[in-house]
Tab-separated table of C-alpha atoms in Angstrom:
chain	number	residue	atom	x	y	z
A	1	UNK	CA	-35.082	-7.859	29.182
A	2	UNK	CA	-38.649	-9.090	29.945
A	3	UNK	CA	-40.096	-8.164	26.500
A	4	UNK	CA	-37.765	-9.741	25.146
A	5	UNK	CA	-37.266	-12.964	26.908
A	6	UNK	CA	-41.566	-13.006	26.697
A	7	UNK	CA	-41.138	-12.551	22.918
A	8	UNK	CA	-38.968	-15.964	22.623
A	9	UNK	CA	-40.360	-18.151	24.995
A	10	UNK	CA	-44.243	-17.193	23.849
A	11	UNK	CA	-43.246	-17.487	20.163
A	12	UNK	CA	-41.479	-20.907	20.811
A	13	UNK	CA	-44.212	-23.402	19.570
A	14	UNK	CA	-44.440	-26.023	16.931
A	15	UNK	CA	-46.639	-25.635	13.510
A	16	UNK	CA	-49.374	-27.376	15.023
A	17	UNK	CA	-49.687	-25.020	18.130
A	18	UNK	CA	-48.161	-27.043	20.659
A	19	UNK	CA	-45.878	-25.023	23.064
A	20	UNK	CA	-42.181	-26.712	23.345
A	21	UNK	CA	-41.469	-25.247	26.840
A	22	UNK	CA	-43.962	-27.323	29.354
A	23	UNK	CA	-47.164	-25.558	30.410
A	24	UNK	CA	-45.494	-23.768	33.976
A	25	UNK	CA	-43.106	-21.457	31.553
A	26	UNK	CA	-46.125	-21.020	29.143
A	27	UNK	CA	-48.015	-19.748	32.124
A	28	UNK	CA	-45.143	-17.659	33.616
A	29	UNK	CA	-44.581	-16.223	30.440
A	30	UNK	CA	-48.324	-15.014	30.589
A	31	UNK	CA	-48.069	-13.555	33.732
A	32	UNK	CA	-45.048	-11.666	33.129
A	33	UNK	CA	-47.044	-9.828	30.014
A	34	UNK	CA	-49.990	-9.675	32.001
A	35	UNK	CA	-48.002	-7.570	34.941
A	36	UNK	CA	-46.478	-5.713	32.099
A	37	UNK	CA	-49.084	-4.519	30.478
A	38	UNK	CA	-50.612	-3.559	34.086
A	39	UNK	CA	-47.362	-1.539	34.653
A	40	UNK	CA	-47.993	0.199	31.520
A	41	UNK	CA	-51.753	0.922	32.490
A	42	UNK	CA	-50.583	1.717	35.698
A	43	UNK	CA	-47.717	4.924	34.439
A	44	UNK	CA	-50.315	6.232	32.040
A	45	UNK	CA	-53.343	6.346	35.099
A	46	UNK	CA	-51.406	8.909	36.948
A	47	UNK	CA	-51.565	11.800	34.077
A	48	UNK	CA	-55.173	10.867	33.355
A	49	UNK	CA	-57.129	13.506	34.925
A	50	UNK	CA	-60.935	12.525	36.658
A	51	UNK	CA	-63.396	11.251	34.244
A	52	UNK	CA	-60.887	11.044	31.397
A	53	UNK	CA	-59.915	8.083	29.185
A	54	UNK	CA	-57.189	7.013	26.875
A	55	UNK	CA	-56.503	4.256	24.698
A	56	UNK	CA	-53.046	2.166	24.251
A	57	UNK	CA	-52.237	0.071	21.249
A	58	UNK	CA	-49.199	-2.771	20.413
A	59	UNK	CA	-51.643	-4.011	18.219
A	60	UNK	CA	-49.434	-5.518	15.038
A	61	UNK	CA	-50.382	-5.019	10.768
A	62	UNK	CA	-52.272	-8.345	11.493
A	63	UNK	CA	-54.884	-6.653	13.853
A	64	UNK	CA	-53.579	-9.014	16.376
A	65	UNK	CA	-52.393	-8.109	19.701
A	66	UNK	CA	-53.353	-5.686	22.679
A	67	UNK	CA	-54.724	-2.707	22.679
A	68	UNK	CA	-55.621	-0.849	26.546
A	69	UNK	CA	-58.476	1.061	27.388
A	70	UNK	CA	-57.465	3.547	30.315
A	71	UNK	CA	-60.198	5.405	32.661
A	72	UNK	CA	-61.261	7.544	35.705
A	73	UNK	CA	-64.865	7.170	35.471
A	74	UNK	CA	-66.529	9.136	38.610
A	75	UNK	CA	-68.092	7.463	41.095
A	76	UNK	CA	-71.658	9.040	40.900
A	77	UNK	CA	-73.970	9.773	44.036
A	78	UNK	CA	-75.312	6.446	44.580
A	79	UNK	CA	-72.613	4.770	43.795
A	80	UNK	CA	-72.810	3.252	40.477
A	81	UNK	CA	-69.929	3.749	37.767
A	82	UNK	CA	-70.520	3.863	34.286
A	83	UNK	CA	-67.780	3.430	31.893
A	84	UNK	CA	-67.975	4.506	27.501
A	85	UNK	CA	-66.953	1.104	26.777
A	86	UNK	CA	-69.652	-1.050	28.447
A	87	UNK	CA	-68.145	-1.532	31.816
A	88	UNK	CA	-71.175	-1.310	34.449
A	89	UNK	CA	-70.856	-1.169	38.035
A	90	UNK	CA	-74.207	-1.073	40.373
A	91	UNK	CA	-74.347	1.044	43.545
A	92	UNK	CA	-72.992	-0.863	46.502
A	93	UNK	CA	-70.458	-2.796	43.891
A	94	UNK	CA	-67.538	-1.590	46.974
A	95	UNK	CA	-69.745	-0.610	50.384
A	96	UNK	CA	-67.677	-2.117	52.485
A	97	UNK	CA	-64.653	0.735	51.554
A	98	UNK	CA	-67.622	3.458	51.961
A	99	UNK	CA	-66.435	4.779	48.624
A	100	UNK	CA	-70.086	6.485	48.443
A	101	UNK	CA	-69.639	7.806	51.798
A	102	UNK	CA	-70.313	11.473	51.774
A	103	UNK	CA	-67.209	11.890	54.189
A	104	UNK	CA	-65.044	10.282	51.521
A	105	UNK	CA	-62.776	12.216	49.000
A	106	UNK	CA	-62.520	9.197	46.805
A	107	UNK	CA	-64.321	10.024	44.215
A	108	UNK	CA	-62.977	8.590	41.188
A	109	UNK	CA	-61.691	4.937	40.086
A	110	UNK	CA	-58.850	3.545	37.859
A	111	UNK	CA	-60.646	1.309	35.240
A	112	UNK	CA	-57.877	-0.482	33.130
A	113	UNK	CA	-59.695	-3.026	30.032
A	114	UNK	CA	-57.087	-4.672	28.010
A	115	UNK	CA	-58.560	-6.459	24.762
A	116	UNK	CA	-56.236	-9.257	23.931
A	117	UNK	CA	-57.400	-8.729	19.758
A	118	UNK	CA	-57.082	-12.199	18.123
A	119	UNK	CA	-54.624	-13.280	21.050
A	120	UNK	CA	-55.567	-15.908	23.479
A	121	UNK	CA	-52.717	-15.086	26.121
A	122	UNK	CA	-53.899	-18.492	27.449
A	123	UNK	CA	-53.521	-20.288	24.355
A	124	UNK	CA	-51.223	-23.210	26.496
A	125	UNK	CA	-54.309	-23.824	28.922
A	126	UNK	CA	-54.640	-27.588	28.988
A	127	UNK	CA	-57.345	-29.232	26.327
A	128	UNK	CA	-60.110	-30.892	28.319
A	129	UNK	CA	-60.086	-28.903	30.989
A	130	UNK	CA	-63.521	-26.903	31.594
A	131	UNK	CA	-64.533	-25.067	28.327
A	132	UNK	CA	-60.595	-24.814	26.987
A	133	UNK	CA	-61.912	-26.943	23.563
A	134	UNK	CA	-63.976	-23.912	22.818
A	135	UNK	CA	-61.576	-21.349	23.097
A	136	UNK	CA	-59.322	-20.625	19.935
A	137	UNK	CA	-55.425	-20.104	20.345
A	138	UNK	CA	-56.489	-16.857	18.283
A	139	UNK	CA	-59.676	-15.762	20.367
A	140	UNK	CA	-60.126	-12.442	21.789
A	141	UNK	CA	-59.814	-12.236	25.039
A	142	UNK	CA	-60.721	-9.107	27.732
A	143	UNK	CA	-59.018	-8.663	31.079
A	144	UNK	CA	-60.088	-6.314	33.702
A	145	UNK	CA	-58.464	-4.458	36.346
A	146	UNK	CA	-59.736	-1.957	39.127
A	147	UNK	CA	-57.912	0.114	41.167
A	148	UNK	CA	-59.823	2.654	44.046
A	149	UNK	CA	-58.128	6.192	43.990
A	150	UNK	CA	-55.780	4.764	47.019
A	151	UNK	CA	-54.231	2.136	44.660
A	152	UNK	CA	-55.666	-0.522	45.986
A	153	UNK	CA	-57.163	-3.026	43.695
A	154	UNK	CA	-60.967	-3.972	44.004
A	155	UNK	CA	-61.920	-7.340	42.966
A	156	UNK	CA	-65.566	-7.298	42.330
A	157	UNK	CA	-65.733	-10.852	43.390
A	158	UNK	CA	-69.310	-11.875	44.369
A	159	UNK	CA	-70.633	-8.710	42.760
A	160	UNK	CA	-72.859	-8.618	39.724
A	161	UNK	CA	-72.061	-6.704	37.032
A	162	UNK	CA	-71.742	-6.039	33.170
A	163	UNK	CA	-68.646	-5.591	30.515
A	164	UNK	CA	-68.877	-6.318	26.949
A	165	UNK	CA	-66.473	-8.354	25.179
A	166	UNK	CA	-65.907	-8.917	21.529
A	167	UNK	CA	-67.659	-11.863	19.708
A	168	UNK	CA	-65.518	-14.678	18.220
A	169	UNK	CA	-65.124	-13.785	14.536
A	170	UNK	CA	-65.814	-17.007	12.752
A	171	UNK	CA	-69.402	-17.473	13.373
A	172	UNK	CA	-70.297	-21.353	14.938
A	173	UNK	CA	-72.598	-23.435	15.034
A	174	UNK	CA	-73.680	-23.487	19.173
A	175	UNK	CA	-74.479	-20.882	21.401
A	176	UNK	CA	-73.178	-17.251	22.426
A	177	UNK	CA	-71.434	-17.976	26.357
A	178	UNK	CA	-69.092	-15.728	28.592
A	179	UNK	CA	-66.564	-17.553	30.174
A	180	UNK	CA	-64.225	-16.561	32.756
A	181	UNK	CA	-60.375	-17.818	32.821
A	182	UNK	CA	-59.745	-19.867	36.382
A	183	UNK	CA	-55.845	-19.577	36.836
A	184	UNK	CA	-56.119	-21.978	39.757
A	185	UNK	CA	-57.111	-25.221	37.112
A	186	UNK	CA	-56.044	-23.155	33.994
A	187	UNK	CA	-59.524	-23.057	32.733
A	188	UNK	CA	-62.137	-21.328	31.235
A	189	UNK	CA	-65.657	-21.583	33.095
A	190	UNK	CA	-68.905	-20.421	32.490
A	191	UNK	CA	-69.899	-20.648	36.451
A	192	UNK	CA	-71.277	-17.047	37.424
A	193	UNK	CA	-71.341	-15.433	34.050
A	194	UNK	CA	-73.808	-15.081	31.304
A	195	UNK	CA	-74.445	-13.885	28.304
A	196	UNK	CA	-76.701	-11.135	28.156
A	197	UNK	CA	-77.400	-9.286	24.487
A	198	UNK	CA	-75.188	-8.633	21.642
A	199	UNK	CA	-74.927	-5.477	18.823
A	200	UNK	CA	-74.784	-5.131	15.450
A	201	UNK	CA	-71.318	-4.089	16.075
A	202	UNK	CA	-69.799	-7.368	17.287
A	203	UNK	CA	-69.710	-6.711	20.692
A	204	UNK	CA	-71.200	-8.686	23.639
A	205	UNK	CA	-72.545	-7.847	27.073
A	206	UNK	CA	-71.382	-10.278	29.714
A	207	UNK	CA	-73.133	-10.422	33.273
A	208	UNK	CA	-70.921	-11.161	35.687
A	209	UNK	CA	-70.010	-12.602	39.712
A	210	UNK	CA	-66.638	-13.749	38.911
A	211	UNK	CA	-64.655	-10.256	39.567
A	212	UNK	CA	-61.775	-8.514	37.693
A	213	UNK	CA	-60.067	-11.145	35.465
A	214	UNK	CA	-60.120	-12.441	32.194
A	215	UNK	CA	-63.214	-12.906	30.187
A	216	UNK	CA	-64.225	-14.162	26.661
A	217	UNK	CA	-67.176	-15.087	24.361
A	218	UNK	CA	-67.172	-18.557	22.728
A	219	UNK	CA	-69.679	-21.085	20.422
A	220	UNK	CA	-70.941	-23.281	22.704
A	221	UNK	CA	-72.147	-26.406	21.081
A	222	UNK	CA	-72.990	-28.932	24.434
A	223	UNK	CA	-73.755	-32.185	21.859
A	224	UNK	CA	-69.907	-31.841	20.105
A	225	UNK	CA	-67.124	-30.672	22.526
A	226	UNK	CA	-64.628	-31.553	20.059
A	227	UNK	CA	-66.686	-29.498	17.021
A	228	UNK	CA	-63.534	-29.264	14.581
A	229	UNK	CA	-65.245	-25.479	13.691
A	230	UNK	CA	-63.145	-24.188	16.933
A	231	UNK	CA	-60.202	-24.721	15.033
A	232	UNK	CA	-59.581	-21.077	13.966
A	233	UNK	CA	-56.564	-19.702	11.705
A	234	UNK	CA	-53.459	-19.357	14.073
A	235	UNK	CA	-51.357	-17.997	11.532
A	236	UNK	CA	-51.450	-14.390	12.965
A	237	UNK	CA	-51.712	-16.219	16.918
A	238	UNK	CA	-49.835	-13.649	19.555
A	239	UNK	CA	-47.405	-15.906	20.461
A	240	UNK	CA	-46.095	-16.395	16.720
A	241	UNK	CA	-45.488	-12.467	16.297
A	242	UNK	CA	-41.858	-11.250	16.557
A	243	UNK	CA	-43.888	-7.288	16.612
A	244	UNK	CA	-45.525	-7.565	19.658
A	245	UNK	CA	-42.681	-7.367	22.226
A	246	UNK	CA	-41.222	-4.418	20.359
A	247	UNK	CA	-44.383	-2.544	20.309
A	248	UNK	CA	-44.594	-3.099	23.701
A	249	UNK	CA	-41.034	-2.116	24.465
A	250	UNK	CA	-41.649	1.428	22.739
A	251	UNK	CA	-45.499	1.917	24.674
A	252	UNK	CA	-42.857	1.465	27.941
A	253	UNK	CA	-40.059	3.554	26.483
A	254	UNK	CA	-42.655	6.713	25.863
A	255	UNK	CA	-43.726	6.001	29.519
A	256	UNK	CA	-39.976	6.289	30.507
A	257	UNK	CA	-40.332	2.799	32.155
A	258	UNK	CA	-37.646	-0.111	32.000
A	259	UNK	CA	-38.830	-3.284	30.298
């Protein structure tokens, strides 16, 4: 039911890009594959034993779609939390739960990174608004959740730390940023992120006050918002992919969860 209402109204847009429901279904159609793919995360946590990891794909023969990377990374004795993939947490990132509290049992943390590969899920956001012009329908995108070993979720907001994200794959001419996805102005923002360093391998290390949420890498070029070299090859764009909602209904029928 909610794949596959999600597969027809994200996949209902015009040849030039343009969604033909208004913006508020675009958006609700986001957030109803964002809390999906969290319920997925979510089913798969509780068989993950501490300091283990596994990795979920609905990624399509394109390359394009998302692909989950699942993990109880201990919390060490000061603290700190160190994931494979990049993720970086300092000591103190959640004193005011006393996770590091020698009386605590909570020792571990839920860690759920979901790359969106070549799949904006905020393609719709409004043009204009914030650094939107700079971020492709068909950019890769990298959300974040965190979940303490009572379920609840920890925001991070106000805390500095470090995740990598994928660079954009068309090189531009500008400058590496981070950006950070506002929901409240549908907007991407570079206001308390950075770019820090980047690999060999494509990958990018963001630093970070913003919290769990979604983040992204972009060509930043501050003389030519409107640089025509943003416009990247939809043809393989999220929304467009009739393979995506049934990969995703199989991930939740292996789970034994309803769609």
């Amino acid at each position: 039911a909610v794949v596959g209402s999600l597969g027809a109204t994200v996949g209902a847009t015009t040849s030039s890009g343009v969604a033909e429901t208004d913006i508020a279904d675009a958006a609700a159609a986001t957030s109803s594959f964002e809390s999906l793919i969290s319920k997925i995360g979510q089913a798969t946590a509780q068989g993950l034993e501490d300091g283990a990891s596994q990795e979920l794909s609905a990624v399509n023969e394109q390359g394009v779609g998302p692909v989950m990377a699942l993990a109880k990374p201990r919390i060490n004795a000061t603290g700190a939390v160190e994931t494979e993939d990049g993720l970086s947490l300092p000591s103190g990132w959640d004193s005011a739960r006393r996770l590091d509290d020698s009386s605590s049992s909570c020792s571990t943390l839920f860690v759920q990174q979901t790359e969106w590969l070549g799949s904006n899920p905020f393609w719709w956001a409004p043009a204009g608004n914030g650094l939107n012009n700079f971020v492709a329908k068909t950019a890769t995108v990298k959300t974040l959740e965190l979940k303490t070993c009572d379920g609840t979720s920890a925001s991070l907001e106000g805390v500095s730390f470090k995740l990598t994200v994928r660079l954009p794959t068309k090189v531009s001419s500008g400058v590496l940023k981070c950006a950070f996805y506002e929901k409240g102005s549908r907007s991407w923002s570079s206001d308390g992120v950075s770019f820090a360093s980047s690999t060999a391998s494509g990958m990018g290390t963001c630093e970070s006050t913003r919290g769990v949420g979604a983040y992204t890498v972009i060509y930043w070029a501050p003389d030519d918002p409107d640089d025509p070299d943003f416009e990247l090859d939809e043809s393989t764009a999220f929304r467009a992919s009739p393979l995506l909602p049934t990969c995703l209904a199989v991930l939740l029928g292996a789970l034994g969860l309803q769609a």
